[in-house]
Short mmCIF file of C-alpha atoms in Angstrom, two decimals:
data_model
loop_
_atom_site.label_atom_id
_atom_site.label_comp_id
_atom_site.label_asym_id
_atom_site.label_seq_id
_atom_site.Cartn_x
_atom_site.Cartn_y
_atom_site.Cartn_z
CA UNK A 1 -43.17 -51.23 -23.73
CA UNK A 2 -46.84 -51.76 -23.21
CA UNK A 3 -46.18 -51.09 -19.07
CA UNK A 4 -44.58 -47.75 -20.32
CA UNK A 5 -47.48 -46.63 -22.56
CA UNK A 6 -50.52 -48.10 -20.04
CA UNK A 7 -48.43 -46.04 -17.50
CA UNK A 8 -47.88 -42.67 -19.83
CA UNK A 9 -51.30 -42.71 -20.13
CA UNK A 10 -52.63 -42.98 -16.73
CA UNK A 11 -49.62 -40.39 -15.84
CA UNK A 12 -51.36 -37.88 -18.62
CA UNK A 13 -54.90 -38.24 -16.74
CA UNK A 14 -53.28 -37.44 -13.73
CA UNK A 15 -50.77 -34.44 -14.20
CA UNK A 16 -52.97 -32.05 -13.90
CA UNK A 17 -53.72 -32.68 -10.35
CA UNK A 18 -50.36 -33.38 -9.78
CA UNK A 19 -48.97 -29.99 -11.16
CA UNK A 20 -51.96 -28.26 -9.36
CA UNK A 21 -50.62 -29.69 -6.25
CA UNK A 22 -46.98 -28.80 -7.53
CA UNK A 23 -47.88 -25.42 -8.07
CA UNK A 24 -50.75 -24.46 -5.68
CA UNK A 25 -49.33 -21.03 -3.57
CA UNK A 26 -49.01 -21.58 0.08
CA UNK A 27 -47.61 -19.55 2.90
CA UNK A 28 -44.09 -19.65 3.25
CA UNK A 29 -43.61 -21.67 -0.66
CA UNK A 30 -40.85 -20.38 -2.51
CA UNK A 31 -42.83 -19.47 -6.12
CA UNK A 32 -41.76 -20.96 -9.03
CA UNK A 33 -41.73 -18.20 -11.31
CA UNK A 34 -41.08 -18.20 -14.62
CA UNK A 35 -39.15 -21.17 -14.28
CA UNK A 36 -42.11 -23.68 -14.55
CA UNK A 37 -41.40 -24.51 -17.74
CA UNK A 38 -37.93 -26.68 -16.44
CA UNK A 39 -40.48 -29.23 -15.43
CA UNK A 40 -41.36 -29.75 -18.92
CA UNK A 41 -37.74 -30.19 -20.28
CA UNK A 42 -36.99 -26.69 -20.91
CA UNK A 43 -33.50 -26.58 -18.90
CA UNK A 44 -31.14 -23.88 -19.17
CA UNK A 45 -28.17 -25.70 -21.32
CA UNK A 46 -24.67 -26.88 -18.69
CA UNK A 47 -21.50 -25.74 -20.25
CA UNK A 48 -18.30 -27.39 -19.99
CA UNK A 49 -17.71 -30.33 -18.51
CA UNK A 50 -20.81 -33.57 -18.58
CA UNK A 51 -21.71 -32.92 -15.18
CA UNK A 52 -22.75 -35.64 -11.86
CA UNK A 53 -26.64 -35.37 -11.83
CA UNK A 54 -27.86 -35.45 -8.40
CA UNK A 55 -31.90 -35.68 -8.06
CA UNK A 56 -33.24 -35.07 -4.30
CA UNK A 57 -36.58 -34.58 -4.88
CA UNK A 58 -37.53 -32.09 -1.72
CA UNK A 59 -35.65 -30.52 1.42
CA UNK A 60 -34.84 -33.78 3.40
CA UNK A 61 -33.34 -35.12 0.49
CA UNK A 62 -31.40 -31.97 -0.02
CA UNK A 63 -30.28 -31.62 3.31
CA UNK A 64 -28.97 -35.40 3.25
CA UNK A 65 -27.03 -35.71 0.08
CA UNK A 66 -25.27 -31.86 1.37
CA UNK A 67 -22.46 -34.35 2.30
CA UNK A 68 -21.64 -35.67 -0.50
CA UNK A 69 -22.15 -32.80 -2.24
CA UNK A 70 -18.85 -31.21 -0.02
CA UNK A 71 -16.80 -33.73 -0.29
CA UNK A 72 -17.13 -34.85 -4.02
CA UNK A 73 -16.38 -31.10 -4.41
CA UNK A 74 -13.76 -31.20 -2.35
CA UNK A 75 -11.92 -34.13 -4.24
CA UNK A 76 -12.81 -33.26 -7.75
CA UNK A 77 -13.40 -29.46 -7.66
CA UNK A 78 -13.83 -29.66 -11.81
CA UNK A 79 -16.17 -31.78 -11.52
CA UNK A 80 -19.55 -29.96 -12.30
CA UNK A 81 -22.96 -31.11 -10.14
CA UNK A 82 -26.63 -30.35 -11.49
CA UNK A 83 -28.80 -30.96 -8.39
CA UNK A 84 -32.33 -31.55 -9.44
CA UNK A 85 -35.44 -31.17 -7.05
CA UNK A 86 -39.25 -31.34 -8.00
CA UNK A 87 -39.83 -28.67 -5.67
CA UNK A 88 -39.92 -25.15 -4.59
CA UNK A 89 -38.55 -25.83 -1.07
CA UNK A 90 -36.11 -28.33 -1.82
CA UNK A 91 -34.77 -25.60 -4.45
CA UNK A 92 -34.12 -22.71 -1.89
CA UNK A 93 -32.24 -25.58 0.49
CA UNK A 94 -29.97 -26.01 -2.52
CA UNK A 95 -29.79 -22.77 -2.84
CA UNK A 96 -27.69 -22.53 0.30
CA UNK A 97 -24.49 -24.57 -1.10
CA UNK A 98 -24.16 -21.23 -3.61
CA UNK A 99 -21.63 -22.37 -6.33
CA UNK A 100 -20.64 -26.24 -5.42
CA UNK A 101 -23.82 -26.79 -7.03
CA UNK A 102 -26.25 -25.75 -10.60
CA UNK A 103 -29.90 -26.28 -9.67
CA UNK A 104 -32.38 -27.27 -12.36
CA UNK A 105 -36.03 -28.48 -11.53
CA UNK A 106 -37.13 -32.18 -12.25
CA UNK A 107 -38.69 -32.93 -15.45
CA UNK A 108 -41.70 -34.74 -15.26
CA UNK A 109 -41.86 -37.94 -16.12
CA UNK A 110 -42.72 -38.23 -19.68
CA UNK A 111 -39.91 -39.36 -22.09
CA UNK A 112 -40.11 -36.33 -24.00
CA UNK A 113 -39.63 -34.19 -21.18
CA UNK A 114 -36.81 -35.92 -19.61
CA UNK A 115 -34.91 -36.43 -23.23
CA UNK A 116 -35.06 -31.75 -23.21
CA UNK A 117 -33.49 -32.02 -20.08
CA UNK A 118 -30.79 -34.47 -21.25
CA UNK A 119 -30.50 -32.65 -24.30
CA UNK A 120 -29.97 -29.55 -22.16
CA UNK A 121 -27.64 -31.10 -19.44
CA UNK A 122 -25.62 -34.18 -20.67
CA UNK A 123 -24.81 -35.72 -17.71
CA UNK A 124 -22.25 -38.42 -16.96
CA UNK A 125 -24.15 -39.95 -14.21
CA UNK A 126 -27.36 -39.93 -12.25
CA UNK A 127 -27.51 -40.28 -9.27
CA UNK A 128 -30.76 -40.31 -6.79
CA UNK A 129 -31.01 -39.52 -3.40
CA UNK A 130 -33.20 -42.36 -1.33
CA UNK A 131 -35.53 -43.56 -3.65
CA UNK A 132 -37.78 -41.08 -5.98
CA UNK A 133 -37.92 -43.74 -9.14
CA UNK A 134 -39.58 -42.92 -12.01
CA UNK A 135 -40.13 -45.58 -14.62
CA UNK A 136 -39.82 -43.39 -18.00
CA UNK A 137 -36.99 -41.14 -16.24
CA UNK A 138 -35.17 -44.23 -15.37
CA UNK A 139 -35.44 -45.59 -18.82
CA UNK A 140 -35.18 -42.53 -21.07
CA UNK A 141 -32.01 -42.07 -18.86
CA UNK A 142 -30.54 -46.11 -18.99
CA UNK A 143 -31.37 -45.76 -23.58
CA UNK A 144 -28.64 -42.94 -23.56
CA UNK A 145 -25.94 -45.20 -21.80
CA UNK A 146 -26.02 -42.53 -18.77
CA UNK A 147 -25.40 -44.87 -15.62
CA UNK A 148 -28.00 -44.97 -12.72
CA UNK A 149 -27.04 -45.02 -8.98
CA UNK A 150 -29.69 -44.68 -5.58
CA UNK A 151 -27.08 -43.42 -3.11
CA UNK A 152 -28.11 -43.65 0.76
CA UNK A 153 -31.07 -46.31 -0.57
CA UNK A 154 -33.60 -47.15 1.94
CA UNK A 155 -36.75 -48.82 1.47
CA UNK A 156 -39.29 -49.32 4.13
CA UNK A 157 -40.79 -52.52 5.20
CA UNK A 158 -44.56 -50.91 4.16
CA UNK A 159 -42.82 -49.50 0.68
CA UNK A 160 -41.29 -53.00 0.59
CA UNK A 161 -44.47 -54.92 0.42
CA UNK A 162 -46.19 -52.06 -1.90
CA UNK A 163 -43.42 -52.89 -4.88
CA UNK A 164 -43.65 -56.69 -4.06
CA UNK A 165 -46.96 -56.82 -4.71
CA UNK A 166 -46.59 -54.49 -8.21
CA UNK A 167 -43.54 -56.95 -9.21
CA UNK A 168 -44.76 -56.33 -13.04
CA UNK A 169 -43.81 -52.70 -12.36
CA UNK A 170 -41.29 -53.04 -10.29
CA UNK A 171 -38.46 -55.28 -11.97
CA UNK A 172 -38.72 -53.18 -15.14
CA UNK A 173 -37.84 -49.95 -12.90
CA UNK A 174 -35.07 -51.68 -10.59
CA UNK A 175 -33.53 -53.39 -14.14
CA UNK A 176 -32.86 -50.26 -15.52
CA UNK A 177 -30.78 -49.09 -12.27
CA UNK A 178 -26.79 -50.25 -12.31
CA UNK A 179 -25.97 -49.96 -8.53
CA UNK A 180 -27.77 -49.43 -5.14
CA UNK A 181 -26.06 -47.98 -2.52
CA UNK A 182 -28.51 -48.88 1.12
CA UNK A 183 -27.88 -47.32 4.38
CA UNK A 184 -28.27 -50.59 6.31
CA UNK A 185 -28.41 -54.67 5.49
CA UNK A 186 -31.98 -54.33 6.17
CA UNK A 187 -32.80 -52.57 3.17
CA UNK A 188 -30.48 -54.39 1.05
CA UNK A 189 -32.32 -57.14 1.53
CA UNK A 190 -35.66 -55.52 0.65
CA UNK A 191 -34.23 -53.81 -2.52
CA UNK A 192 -32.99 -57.72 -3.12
CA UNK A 193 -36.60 -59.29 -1.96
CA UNK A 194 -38.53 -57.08 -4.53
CA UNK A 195 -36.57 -58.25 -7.67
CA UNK A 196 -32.87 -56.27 -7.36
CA UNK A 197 -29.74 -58.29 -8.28
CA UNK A 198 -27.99 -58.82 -5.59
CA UNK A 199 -24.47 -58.32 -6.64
CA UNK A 200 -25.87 -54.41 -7.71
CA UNK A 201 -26.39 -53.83 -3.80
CA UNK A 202 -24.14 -52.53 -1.36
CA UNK A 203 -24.57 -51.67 1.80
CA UNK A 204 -22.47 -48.23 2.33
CA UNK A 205 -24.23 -46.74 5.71
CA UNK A 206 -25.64 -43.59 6.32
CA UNK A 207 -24.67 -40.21 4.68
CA UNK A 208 -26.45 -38.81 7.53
CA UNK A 209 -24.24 -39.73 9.81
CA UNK A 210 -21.31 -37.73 8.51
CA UNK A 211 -22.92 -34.97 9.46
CA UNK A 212 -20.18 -32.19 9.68
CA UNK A 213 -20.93 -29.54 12.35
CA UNK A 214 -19.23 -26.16 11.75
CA UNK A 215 -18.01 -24.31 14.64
CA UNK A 216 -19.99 -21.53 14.20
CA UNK A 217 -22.79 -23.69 14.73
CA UNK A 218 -22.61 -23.84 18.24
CA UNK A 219 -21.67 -20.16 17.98
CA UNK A 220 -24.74 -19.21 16.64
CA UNK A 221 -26.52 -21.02 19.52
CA UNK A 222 -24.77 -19.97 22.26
CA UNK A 223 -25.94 -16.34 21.00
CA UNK A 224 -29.41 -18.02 21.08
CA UNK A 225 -29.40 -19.61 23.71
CA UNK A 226 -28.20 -15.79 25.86
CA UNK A 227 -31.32 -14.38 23.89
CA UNK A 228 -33.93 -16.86 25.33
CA UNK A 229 -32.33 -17.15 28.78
CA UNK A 230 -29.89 -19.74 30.21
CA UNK A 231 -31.67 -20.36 33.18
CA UNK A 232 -34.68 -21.42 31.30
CA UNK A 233 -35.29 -25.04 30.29
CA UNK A 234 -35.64 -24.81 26.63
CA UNK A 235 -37.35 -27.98 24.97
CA UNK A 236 -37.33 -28.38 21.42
CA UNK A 237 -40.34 -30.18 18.93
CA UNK A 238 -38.60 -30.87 15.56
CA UNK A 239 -39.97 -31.39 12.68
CA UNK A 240 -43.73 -31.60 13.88
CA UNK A 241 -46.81 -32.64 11.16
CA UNK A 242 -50.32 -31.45 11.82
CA UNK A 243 -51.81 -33.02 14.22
CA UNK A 244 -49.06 -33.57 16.44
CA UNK A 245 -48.47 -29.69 17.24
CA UNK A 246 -51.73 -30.40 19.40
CA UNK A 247 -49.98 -33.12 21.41
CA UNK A 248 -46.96 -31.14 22.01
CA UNK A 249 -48.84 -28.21 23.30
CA UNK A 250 -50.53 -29.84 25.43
CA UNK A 251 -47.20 -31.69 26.65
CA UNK A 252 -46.26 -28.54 27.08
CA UNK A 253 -48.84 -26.94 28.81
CA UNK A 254 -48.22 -29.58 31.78
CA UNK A 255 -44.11 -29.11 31.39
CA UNK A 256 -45.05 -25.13 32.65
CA UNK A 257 -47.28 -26.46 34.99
CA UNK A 258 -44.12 -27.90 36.88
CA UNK A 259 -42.11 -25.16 35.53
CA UNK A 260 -43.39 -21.83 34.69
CA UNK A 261 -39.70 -20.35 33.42
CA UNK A 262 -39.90 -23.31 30.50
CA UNK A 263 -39.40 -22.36 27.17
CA UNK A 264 -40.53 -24.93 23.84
CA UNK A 265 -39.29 -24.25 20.43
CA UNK A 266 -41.52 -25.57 17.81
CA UNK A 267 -40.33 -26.49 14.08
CA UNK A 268 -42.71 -27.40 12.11
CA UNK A 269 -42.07 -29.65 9.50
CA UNK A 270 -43.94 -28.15 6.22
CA UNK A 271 -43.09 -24.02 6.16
CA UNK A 272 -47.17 -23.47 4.81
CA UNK A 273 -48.25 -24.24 8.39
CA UNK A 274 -45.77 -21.75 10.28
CA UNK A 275 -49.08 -19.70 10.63
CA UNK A 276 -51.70 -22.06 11.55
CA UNK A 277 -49.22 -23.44 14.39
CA UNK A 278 -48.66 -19.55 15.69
CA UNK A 279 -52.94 -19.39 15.62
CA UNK A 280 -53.08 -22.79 17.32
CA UNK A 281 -50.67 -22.47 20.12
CA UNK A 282 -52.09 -19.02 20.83
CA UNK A 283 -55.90 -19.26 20.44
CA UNK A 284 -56.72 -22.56 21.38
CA UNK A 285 -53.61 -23.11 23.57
CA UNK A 286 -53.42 -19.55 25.08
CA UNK A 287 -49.64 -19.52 24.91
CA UNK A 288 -48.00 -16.74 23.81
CA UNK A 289 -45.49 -16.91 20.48
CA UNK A 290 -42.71 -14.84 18.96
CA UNK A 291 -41.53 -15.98 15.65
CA UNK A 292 -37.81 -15.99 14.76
CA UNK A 293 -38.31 -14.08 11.58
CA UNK A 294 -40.20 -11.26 13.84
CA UNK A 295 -37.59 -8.45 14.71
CA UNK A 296 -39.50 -7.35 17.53
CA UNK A 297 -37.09 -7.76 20.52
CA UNK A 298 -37.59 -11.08 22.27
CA UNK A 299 -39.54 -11.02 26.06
CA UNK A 300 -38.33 -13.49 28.66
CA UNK A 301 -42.65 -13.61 28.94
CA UNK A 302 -42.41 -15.70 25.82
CA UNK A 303 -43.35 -19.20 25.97
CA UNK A 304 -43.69 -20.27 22.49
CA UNK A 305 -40.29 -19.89 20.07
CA UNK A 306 -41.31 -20.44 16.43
CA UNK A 307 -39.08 -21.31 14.20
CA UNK A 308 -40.10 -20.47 10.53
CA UNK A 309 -37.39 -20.22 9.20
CA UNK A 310 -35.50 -23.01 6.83
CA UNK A 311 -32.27 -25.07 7.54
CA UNK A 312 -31.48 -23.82 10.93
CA UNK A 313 -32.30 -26.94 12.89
CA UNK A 314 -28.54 -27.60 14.35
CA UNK A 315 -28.50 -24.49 15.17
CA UNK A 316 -32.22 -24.69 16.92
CA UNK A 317 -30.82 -28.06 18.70
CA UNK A 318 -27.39 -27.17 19.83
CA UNK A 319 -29.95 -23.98 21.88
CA UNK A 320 -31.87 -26.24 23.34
CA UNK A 321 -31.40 -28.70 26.31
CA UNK A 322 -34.45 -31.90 25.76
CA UNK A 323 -35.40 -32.56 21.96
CA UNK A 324 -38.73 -34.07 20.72
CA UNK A 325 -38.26 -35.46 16.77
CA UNK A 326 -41.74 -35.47 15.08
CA UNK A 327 -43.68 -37.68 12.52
CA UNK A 328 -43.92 -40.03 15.05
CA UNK A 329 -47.02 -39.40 17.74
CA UNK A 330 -49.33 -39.33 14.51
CA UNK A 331 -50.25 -42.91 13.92
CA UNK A 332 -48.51 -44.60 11.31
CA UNK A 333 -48.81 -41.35 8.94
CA UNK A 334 -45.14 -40.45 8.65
CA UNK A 335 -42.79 -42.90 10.30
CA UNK A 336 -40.10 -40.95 12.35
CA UNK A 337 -37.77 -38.07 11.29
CA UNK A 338 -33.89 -38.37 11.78
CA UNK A 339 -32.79 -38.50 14.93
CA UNK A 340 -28.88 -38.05 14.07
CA UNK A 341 -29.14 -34.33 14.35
CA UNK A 342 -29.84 -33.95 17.51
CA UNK A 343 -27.33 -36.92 18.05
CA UNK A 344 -24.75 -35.26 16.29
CA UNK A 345 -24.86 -32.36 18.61
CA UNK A 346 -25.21 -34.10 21.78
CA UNK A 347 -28.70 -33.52 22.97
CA UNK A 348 -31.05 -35.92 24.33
CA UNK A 349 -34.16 -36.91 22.03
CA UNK A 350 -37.36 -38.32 22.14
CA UNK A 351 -39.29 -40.05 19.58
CA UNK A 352 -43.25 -40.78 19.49
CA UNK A 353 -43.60 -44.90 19.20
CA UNK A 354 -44.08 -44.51 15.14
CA UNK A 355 -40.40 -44.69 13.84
CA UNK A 356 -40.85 -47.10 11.27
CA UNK A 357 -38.93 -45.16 8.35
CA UNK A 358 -35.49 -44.64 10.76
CA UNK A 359 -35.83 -48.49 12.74
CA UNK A 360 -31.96 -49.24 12.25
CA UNK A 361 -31.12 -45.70 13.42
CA UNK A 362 -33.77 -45.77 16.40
CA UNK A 363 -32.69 -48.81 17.90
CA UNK A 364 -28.81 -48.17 17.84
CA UNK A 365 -29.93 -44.76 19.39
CA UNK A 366 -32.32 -47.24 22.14
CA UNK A 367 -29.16 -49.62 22.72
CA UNK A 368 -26.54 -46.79 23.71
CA UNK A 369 -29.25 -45.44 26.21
CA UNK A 370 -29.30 -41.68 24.02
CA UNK A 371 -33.01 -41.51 23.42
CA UNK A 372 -36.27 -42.19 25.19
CA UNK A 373 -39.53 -43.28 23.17
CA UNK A 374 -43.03 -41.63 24.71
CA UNK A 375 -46.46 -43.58 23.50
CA UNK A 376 -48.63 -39.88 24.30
CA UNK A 377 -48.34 -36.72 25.17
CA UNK A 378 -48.43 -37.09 29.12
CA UNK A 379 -46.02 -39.52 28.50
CA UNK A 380 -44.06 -36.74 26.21
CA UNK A 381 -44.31 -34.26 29.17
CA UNK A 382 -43.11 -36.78 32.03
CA UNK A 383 -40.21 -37.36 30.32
CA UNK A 384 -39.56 -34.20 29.73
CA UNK A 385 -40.12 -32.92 33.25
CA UNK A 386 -37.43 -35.65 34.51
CA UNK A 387 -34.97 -34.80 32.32
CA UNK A 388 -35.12 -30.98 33.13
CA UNK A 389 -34.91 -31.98 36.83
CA UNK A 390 -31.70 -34.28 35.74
CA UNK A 391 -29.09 -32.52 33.85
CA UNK A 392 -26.53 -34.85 34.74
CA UNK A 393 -28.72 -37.91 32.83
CA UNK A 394 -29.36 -34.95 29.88
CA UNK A 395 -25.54 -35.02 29.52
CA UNK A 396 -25.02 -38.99 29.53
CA UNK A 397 -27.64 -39.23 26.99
CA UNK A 398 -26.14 -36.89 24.64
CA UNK A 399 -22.76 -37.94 25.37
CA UNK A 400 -23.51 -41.88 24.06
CA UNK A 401 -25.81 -39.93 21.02
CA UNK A 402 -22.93 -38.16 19.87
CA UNK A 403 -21.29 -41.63 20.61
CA UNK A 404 -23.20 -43.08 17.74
CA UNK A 405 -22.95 -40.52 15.72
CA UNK A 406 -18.75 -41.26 15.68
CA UNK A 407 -18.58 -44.85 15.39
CA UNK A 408 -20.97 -44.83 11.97
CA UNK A 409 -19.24 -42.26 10.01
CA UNK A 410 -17.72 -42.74 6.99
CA UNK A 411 -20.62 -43.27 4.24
CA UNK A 412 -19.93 -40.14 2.05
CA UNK A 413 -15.90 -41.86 1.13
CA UNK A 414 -17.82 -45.52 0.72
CA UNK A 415 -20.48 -44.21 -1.63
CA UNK A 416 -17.56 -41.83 -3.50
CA UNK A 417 -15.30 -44.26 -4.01
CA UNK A 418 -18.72 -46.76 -4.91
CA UNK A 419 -19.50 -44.15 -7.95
CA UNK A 420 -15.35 -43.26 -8.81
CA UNK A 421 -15.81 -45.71 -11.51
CA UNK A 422 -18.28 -43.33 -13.17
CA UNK A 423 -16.61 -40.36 -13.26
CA UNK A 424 -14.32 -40.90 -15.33
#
């Protein structure tokens, strides 16, 4: 009780930078509107049936629970699902799945604020996507007998050693949760190494892998792919953090050097900086840009693609022919992004040598020869270059990705039938 109140009260100090941050407007943010006031417990009651709570805090936690969401839908379609995220971005992903889902904001994480939205909601189950724990949610939640679940639970060596060496905070928040469901034995161990009980973790795999790809998918890109030419190499940066856009670029620049008809498409991982990556690439970069939000007809001239636009990134992949996954060519800052969708798909990836948040996935990927890992950007460029001037290799390598992809499905039934117990 006196690690809840110490931690209340350093919470209270700092919530008002926190919601400042929360709240700040940026280009490209969804606003919050008037319904701020969810983060304080004010939740719009459920009717009917207690529904599953799902909490994925932003967009890449939306976009990898989506799974589960499907297929829980699919084999209990009564079943209600409140999908909480803390923000504005993660919101308008939700959006997308229309009426599988309600979406309510996060409360924050006072007890008073959390007990409104339980008031509001009365949920049967909670269950978290990856690892957002919050000691007063988790315990406000455990008093009313709701049970707790982390579903695709991974924990990084780095976040590892953080909670090891906070063990005083740490037990109390892993005590209160009933079952942990890790994507690989690697973090079951850690989740057992900082203080879990072991017989409360499972290892269930990867939702991400059971990644379903809808025909129209490749549809869509095909469509694309006419629009931007199909005798142009397309390469594609995904997912790309500040910093790195610089790198790629200048990858880039020495890709058109050996071919002047190649195209990149750039993602960039935060929406704010669609603009300050279209300013970049064409002021300091001298490349010229069209945006695929800009209806202005599309020039073969174009060198740049920019894609600011939100959950399109199979689509972007399946258009292109090489694929660069950011996060990683920026120090040890972010750790990796995903590389199953590009897997999924069949496309050859690359990853910068920092891809210490996806190592399981990463080295499967290494061992079935589907991706290549670059230490710089001239590195970045040369691999690029070869693999343009070797389709057949582009094909192998997206052929054993895809590979991988197959042979680790089936996490979405595992965790289901892990959490069956609950819904009942």
């Amino acid at each position: 009780m006196l690690l809840r109140t110490v931690y209340t009260l350093l919470l209270a100090l700092a919530s008002p930078l926190l919601l400042f941050g929360l709240y700040k407007q940026k280009p490209g943010k969804p606003r919050f509107g008037k319904r701020w006031k969810e983060h304080f417990g004010l939740t719009p009651v459920v009717n009917g049936e207690k529904p599953i709570w799902i909490h994925a805090a932003s967009v890449g936690e939306s976009i990898a629970i989506t799974p589960l969401i499907k297929a829980l839908k699919e084999q209990y379609p009564a079943q209600a699902i409140v999908v909480t995220t803390t923000t504005s971005t993660g919101a308008e992903q939700i959006a997308k799945l229309g009426d599988l889902v309600e979406h309510r904001y996060m409360p924050i994480d006072f007890a008073w604020c959390v007990r409104g939205f339980l008031k509001a909601v009365q949920p049967k189950l909670m269950l978290i996507v990856e690892k957002e724990l919050w000691l007063n949610t988790l315990a406000t939640v455990k008093k009313q007998h709701i049970p707790i679940v982390i579903a695709n639970a991974r924990l990084s060596e780095r976040s590892a050693q953080r909670y090891q060496s906070a063990a005083f905070f740490t037990k109390p928040l892993l005590n209160n949760v009933d079952s942990i469901l890790c994507l690989h034995q690697d973090d079951a161990k850690r989740f057992i190494d900082i203080g879990a009980a072991k017989e409360k973790v499972t290892v269930t795999g990867s939702i991400k892998y059971d990644l379903t790809i809808a025909p129209t998918v490749f549809e869509h890109a095909a469509q694309l792919r006419s629009q931007l030419g199909q005798d142009r190499p397309v390469f594609i940066a995904a997912s790309t953090h500040k910093g790195e856009d610089e790198q790629i670029f200048t990858a880039f620049k020495a890709i058109l050097q050996h071919n002047e008809k190649a195209l990149l498409i750039i993602v960039p991982r935060h929406p704010e900086r669609f603009n300050d990556v279209e300013i970049l690439a064409k002021q300091q970069f001298q490349l010229s840009v069209h945006r695929r939000t800009n209806n202005a007809e599309f020039t073969l001239q174009t060198q740049v693609y920019l894609a600011d636009t939100m959950g399109e990134m199979l689509l972007l992949l399946a258009s292109s022919d090489v694929v660069f996954v950011g996060g990683s060519l920026i120090g040890d800052k972010v750790g990796g992004h995903n590389l199953l969708e590009p897997a999924a798909v069949a496309k050859p990836a690359i990853t910068g040598p920092s891809y210490y948040n996806f190592i399981d996935i990463t080295e499967q990927l290494l061992q079935a020869d589907a991706i290549e890992v670059c230490q710089d950007s001239a590195e970045l460029a040369k691999q690029v270059i070869e693999l343009f001037d070797n389709p057949e290799r582009q094909h192998v390598m997206g052929e054993n990705a895809k590979k991988v992809v197959e042979q680790n499905q089936g996490a979405v039934q595992r965790t289901i039938d892990s959490i069956t117990n609950y819904l009942h």
